Amino acid sequence: MFCYQCEQTAKGTGCTSFGVCGKDPEVAALQDLLVHLAGQVGQLAHRARRLGAIHGDADRFVTEALFTTVTNVNFDPARLETLLRRGFEVKAAARKLYEDAAARAGVPAEELHCDLPVEPVLDLNALVRLGEKVSPEADIEKYGDTVAGLKWLVIYGLKGTAAYADHALILGKEDPEVFGFFHEALDGVMKKDLTVEALLPLSLKVGEWNLKVMELLDAANTGAYGHPVPTAVRVHPRKGKAILVSGHDLLDLHELLVQTQGTGIQVYTHGEMLPAHGYPELHKFPHLAGNYGGAWQDQQKEFDAFPGAILMTTNCIQKPKESYKGRIFTTGLVAWPGVTHLPTRDFKPLIDAALAAPGFAEDGPDQTILVGFARNAVLGAAGKVVELVKAGKIRHFFLVGGCDGAKSGRNYYTDFAKAAPQDTVILTLACGKYRFNKLEFGDIEGIPRLLDCGQCNDAYSAIRIAVALAEAFGTDVNSLPLSLILSWYEQKAVCILLTLLHLGIRNIRLGPSLPAFVSPAALQVLVDAYGIRPIGASAEEDLAAILG
């Protein structure tokens, strides 16, 4: 196997025997084959769409296939094989759709570059062997580090964007043009001859479309559950039976809250579900009791100590310990071998497991943190913020956030937040905020110094806030007293970074280490064009350089 899609990849270069995330070589090969098959479907669907023929199954398969291969989603070979079988059927239907559309248009169907004649008659072992031939390592051998890395930069960005598109689709929001771009971009990376000149602009185009998808998801979430409002969230448990919900999916949480009404079960969020408390239509449930634990990488310890049932809704699952394997459940695209998967939102098995578990014996301390500072909440106070900036009472804004992880070096973000001067404001989002979100930062004349904008996809809110402030000051985002200090772990962070680059935002500091799939030559292009740089050796040195 060879995988270098996440920040924690072995030795900073690539996992070659077993994934740091927990995936084994069999799962890695099946995931690589799934990406390759999605590319083949994309080639056909792209050409069919240009001739006016659209295949809805191809749209959904490509989206789900890309999301399934995001880090920490699906580790189950049986479920991956099922998705591959479905992909073979979709590919055959897409081929027929394209050939029929070409015949109607009176044009010849193109012979596509398709180096693996994948057929559905192959058994699981044969699928694994095919997958081994289409890993990123094969592209490195074929194209070299730079071109191969840019190809996979596009693919990894597409994976992140597909995750957001799938979240929106679940809530009934979709845009045919988004699916069309997935097919177009996959067609671009499946071409026989790839070049830096073609791949760099394509990667920025991924960022452009990711912004549209984040806007689509924002409309889906706020349309279903209202705009987030500043909300105090309890961070210690209450006495009683309990269910813990982790991942990102708000619909799963909502349906669980409906089904647990009157049961006496308290529902807690974990990880990226923390921002759910700010949505009025979710916060109204009195048994949404608070947030338990921190970011995803601590789940083995936290889930082990949690005396109830656990639901994983999207990516972020780690190998479950035997101590809680019988009371953790997956849903959606998430899967782990031996863990009960709930194929629908009938959560009765989860609820029964919670009722059978002991629950919390007593109340914990009454400590809260604030969430819900999405764009509406912050922009509602924009006048006061601008006034404080002009009066010199707010000197600088820092966006400190992103994906958290277990690899060393992430204490930098805690140090940075602690060292930020009292006349500065910190915006944060995604699970990177757990590095400092329980600390006391105070306020500046009623404006909290720490503003939690939400999940990783709520980077859209942060972007809207930055643009609105730029307009208020009659300048552009790069001229604002604003610095971006970002951590990354997986592919959703990749697509957000590409969005920021698409918007022309410069001088982003990225850490704790730079992507292994970006070669020194490609990185130099990004440094020259956008000033992107690694975080420094110490937070204090970076702060001094920023504030000058």
Coordinates of C-alpha atoms in Angstrom, one line a residue, residues 141-390:
E141 CA 6.5 6.3 -10.7
K142 CA 4.8 7.4 -13.8
Y143 CA 4.8 11.2 -13.5
G144 CA 7.3 12.0 -10.8
D145 CA 6.6 13.7 -7.4
T146 CA 5.4 17.0 -8.6
V147 CA 2.8 16.0 -11.3
A148 CA 1.6 13.1 -9.2
G149 CA 1.3 15.2 -6.1
L150 CA -0.8 17.8 -8.0
K151 CA -3.0 15.1 -9.4
W152 CA -3.7 13.8 -5.9
L153 CA -4.0 17.4 -4.6
V154 CA -7.0 17.7 -7.0
I155 CA -8.4 14.3 -5.9
Y156 CA -8.0 15.0 -2.2
G157 CA -9.7 18.4 -2.7
L158 CA -12.5 16.7 -4.5
K159 CA -12.9 14.2 -1.7
G160 CA -13.4 17.0 0.8
T161 CA -15.8 18.9 -1.4
A162 CA -17.7 15.6 -2.0
A163 CA -18.1 15.2 1.8
Y164 CA -19.8 18.7 2.0
A165 CA -21.9 17.9 -1.1
D166 CA -23.1 14.7 0.5
H167 CA -24.0 16.5 3.7
A168 CA -26.1 19.0 1.7
L169 CA -27.6 16.2 -0.4
I170 CA -28.8 14.4 2.8
L171 CA -30.7 17.6 3.7
G172 CA -32.3 17.8 0.2
K173 CA -29.9 20.4 -1.3
E174 CA -28.1 19.7 -4.5
D175 CA -26.8 21.5 -7.6
P176 CA -26.5 19.6 -10.9
E177 CA -23.6 21.9 -11.8
V178 CA -21.6 20.7 -8.8
F179 CA -22.0 17.1 -10.0
G180 CA -20.9 18.2 -13.4
F181 CA -17.8 19.7 -12.0
F182 CA -16.9 16.5 -10.1
H183 CA -17.1 14.7 -13.4
E184 CA -15.1 17.4 -15.3
A185 CA -12.3 17.4 -12.6
L186 CA -12.1 13.6 -12.5
D187 CA -11.9 13.6 -16.3
G188 CA -9.1 16.1 -16.0
V189 CA -7.0 13.9 -13.7
M190 CA -7.7 10.7 -15.7
K191 CA -6.2 12.1 -18.8
K192 CA -3.2 10.2 -20.2
D193 CA -0.8 13.1 -20.3
L194 CA -0.8 15.2 -17.1
T195 CA 1.1 18.5 -16.7
V196 CA 1.8 21.0 -13.9
E197 CA 0.3 23.7 -16.2
A198 CA -3.0 21.9 -16.4
L199 CA -3.2 20.6 -12.8
L200 CA -2.4 23.8 -10.9
P201 CA -5.4 25.8 -12.2
L202 CA -7.6 22.7 -11.8
S203 CA -6.7 22.5 -8.1
L204 CA -7.7 26.2 -7.7
K205 CA -10.9 25.4 -9.6
V206 CA -11.6 22.8 -7.0
G207 CA -11.4 25.6 -4.4
E208 CA -13.8 27.7 -6.4
W209 CA -16.4 25.0 -6.5
N210 CA -15.8 24.0 -2.9
L211 CA -16.9 27.6 -2.0
K212 CA -20.2 27.0 -3.9
V213 CA -20.7 23.7 -2.2
M214 CA -20.0 25.1 1.3
E215 CA -22.6 27.8 0.5
L216 CA -25.0 25.1 -0.5
L217 CA -24.4 23.2 2.7
D218 CA -24.8 26.4 4.7
A219 CA -28.2 27.0 3.1
A220 CA -29.1 23.4 3.9
N221 CA -28.1 23.5 7.5
T222 CA -29.6 27.0 8.3
G223 CA -32.7 26.2 6.2
A224 CA -33.4 23.1 8.3
Y225 CA -32.3 24.3 11.7
G226 CA -32.1 28.1 11.7
H227 CA -29.0 30.3 11.8
P228 CA -26.7 29.6 14.8
V229 CA -26.9 32.0 17.7
P230 CA -24.4 32.4 20.6
T231 CA -25.2 29.5 23.0
A232 CA -23.7 28.3 26.2
V233 CA -22.9 24.6 26.1
R234 CA -22.4 22.5 29.2
V235 CA -19.1 20.5 29.0
H236 CA -19.7 18.1 31.9
P237 CA -22.3 15.3 32.0
R238 CA -25.6 15.1 33.8
K239 CA -26.8 12.2 35.8
G240 CA -28.7 9.5 33.8
K241 CA -28.7 7.4 30.7
A242 CA -26.7 8.8 27.8
I243 CA -25.9 8.7 24.0
L244 CA -22.9 10.3 22.5
V245 CA -23.0 11.6 18.9
S246 CA -19.8 12.2 16.9
G247 CA -19.0 13.1 13.3
H248 CA -20.7 16.0 11.5
D249 CA -24.2 15.0 10.4
L250 CA -26.9 17.3 11.8
L251 CA -29.8 15.3 10.4
D252 CA -28.7 12.2 12.2
L253 CA -28.6 14.2 15.5
H254 CA -32.0 15.7 14.9
E255 CA -33.7 12.4 14.2
L256 CA -32.0 10.9 17.3
L257 CA -33.3 13.8 19.4
V258 CA -36.8 13.2 18.1
Q259 CA -36.6 9.4 18.8
T260 CA -35.2 9.8 22.3
Q261 CA -37.8 12.2 23.5
G262 CA -39.4 10.9 26.7
T263 CA -36.9 8.1 27.2
G264 CA -34.9 9.8 29.9
I265 CA -31.8 9.6 27.7
Q266 CA -29.5 12.6 27.6
V267 CA -27.8 13.2 24.2
Y268 CA -24.3 14.6 24.1
T269 CA -22.3 15.9 21.2
H270 CA -18.6 15.0 20.6
G271 CA -16.0 16.4 18.3
E272 CA -17.3 18.3 15.3
M273 CA -20.9 18.0 16.5
L274 CA -20.3 20.6 19.2
P275 CA -21.5 23.5 16.9
A276 CA -24.9 21.8 16.7
H277 CA -25.9 23.4 20.0
G278 CA -26.0 26.8 18.3
Y279 CA -28.8 25.8 15.9
P280 CA -32.2 26.9 17.3
E281 CA -34.0 23.9 16.0
L282 CA -31.6 21.5 17.7
H283 CA -31.0 23.5 20.8
K284 CA -34.7 23.5 21.6
F285 CA -34.6 19.8 22.6
P286 CA -34.0 19.9 26.4
H287 CA -32.3 16.5 26.4
L288 CA -29.5 17.8 24.2
A289 CA -27.5 18.0 27.4
G290 CA -24.1 19.2 26.4
N291 CA -20.8 18.3 24.9
Y292 CA -18.6 15.4 26.1
G293 CA -14.9 15.1 25.4
G294 CA -12.8 16.8 22.7
A295 CA -11.6 16.1 19.2
W296 CA -11.7 12.9 17.3
Q297 CA -8.2 11.7 18.1
D298 CA -9.0 11.2 21.8
Q299 CA -12.1 9.1 21.2
Q300 CA -10.6 5.8 22.3
K301 CA -10.0 7.1 25.8
E302 CA -13.2 9.2 25.9
F303 CA -15.5 6.5 24.4
D304 CA -14.1 3.9 26.8
A305 CA -15.0 6.1 29.7
F306 CA -18.5 7.1 28.3
P307 CA -21.1 5.0 30.2
G308 CA -23.6 4.9 27.3
A309 CA -24.1 4.2 23.6
I310 CA -22.2 6.0 20.8
L311 CA -23.2 7.0 17.3
M312 CA -20.6 7.8 14.6
T313 CA -22.4 9.8 11.8
T314 CA -19.6 10.6 9.4
N315 CA -15.8 10.5 9.2
C316 CA -13.5 10.6 12.3
I317 CA -13.9 7.0 13.5
Q318 CA -10.9 5.3 15.0
K319 CA -10.5 1.6 15.7
P320 CA -12.9 0.9 18.5
K321 CA -11.6 -0.7 21.7
E322 CA -13.2 -4.0 22.7
S323 CA -14.5 -2.3 25.8
Y324 CA -17.0 -0.3 23.8
K325 CA -17.2 -2.1 20.5
G326 CA -20.6 -3.5 21.5
R327 CA -22.1 -0.1 22.2
I328 CA -20.8 1.9 19.3
F329 CA -22.9 2.2 16.1
T330 CA -22.2 3.6 12.6
T331 CA -24.5 5.2 10.1
G332 CA -24.3 6.7 6.7
L333 CA -21.0 6.0 4.9
V334 CA -19.1 5.2 8.1
A335 CA -18.1 1.6 8.8
W336 CA -15.8 -0.5 10.8
P337 CA -15.7 -4.3 10.6
G338 CA -17.6 -5.9 13.5
V339 CA -19.4 -2.7 14.5
T340 CA -23.1 -2.6 14.1
H341 CA -24.1 -0.4 11.1
L342 CA -27.5 1.3 11.1
P343 CA -28.6 1.5 7.4
T344 CA -31.5 3.8 8.1
R345 CA -32.2 6.4 10.8
D346 CA -34.2 4.0 12.9
F347 CA -32.1 4.3 16.0
K348 CA -33.9 1.8 18.2
P349 CA -30.8 -0.5 18.5
L350 CA -28.7 2.5 19.6
I351 CA -31.4 3.6 22.1
D352 CA -31.7 0.1 23.5
A353 CA -28.0 -0.1 24.0
A354 CA -28.1 3.3 25.9
L355 CA -30.9 2.1 28.2
A356 CA -28.9 -1.1 28.9
A357 CA -25.7 0.9 29.8
P358 CA -25.3 2.3 33.3
G359 CA -25.3 6.0 32.3
F360 CA -23.7 8.7 34.5
A361 CA -24.1 8.2 38.2
E362 CA -24.0 11.9 39.1
D363 CA -23.9 15.4 37.7
G364 CA -20.5 16.9 36.8
P365 CA -19.5 20.5 37.4
D366 CA -21.6 23.2 35.8
Q367 CA -19.1 24.6 33.3
T368 CA -20.0 26.0 29.9
I369 CA -18.4 27.3 26.8
L370 CA -19.8 29.5 24.1
V371 CA -20.6 28.4 20.5
G372 CA -22.8 29.8 17.7
F373 CA -20.7 32.7 16.3
A374 CA -21.5 31.9 12.7
R375 CA -21.8 34.7 10.2
N376 CA -25.2 36.1 11.2
A377 CA -24.3 36.3 14.8
V378 CA -20.9 38.0 14.1
L379 CA -22.2 40.3 11.4
G380 CA -25.0 41.4 13.6
A381 CA -22.3 42.9 15.8
A382 CA -20.1 44.1 12.9
G383 CA -20.8 47.8 13.6
K384 CA -19.5 47.5 17.1
V385 CA -16.5 45.5 15.9
V386 CA -15.6 48.1 13.3
E387 CA -16.0 50.8 15.9
L388 CA -13.6 49.0 18.2
V389 CA -11.0 48.5 15.5
K390 CA -11.1 52.2 14.5

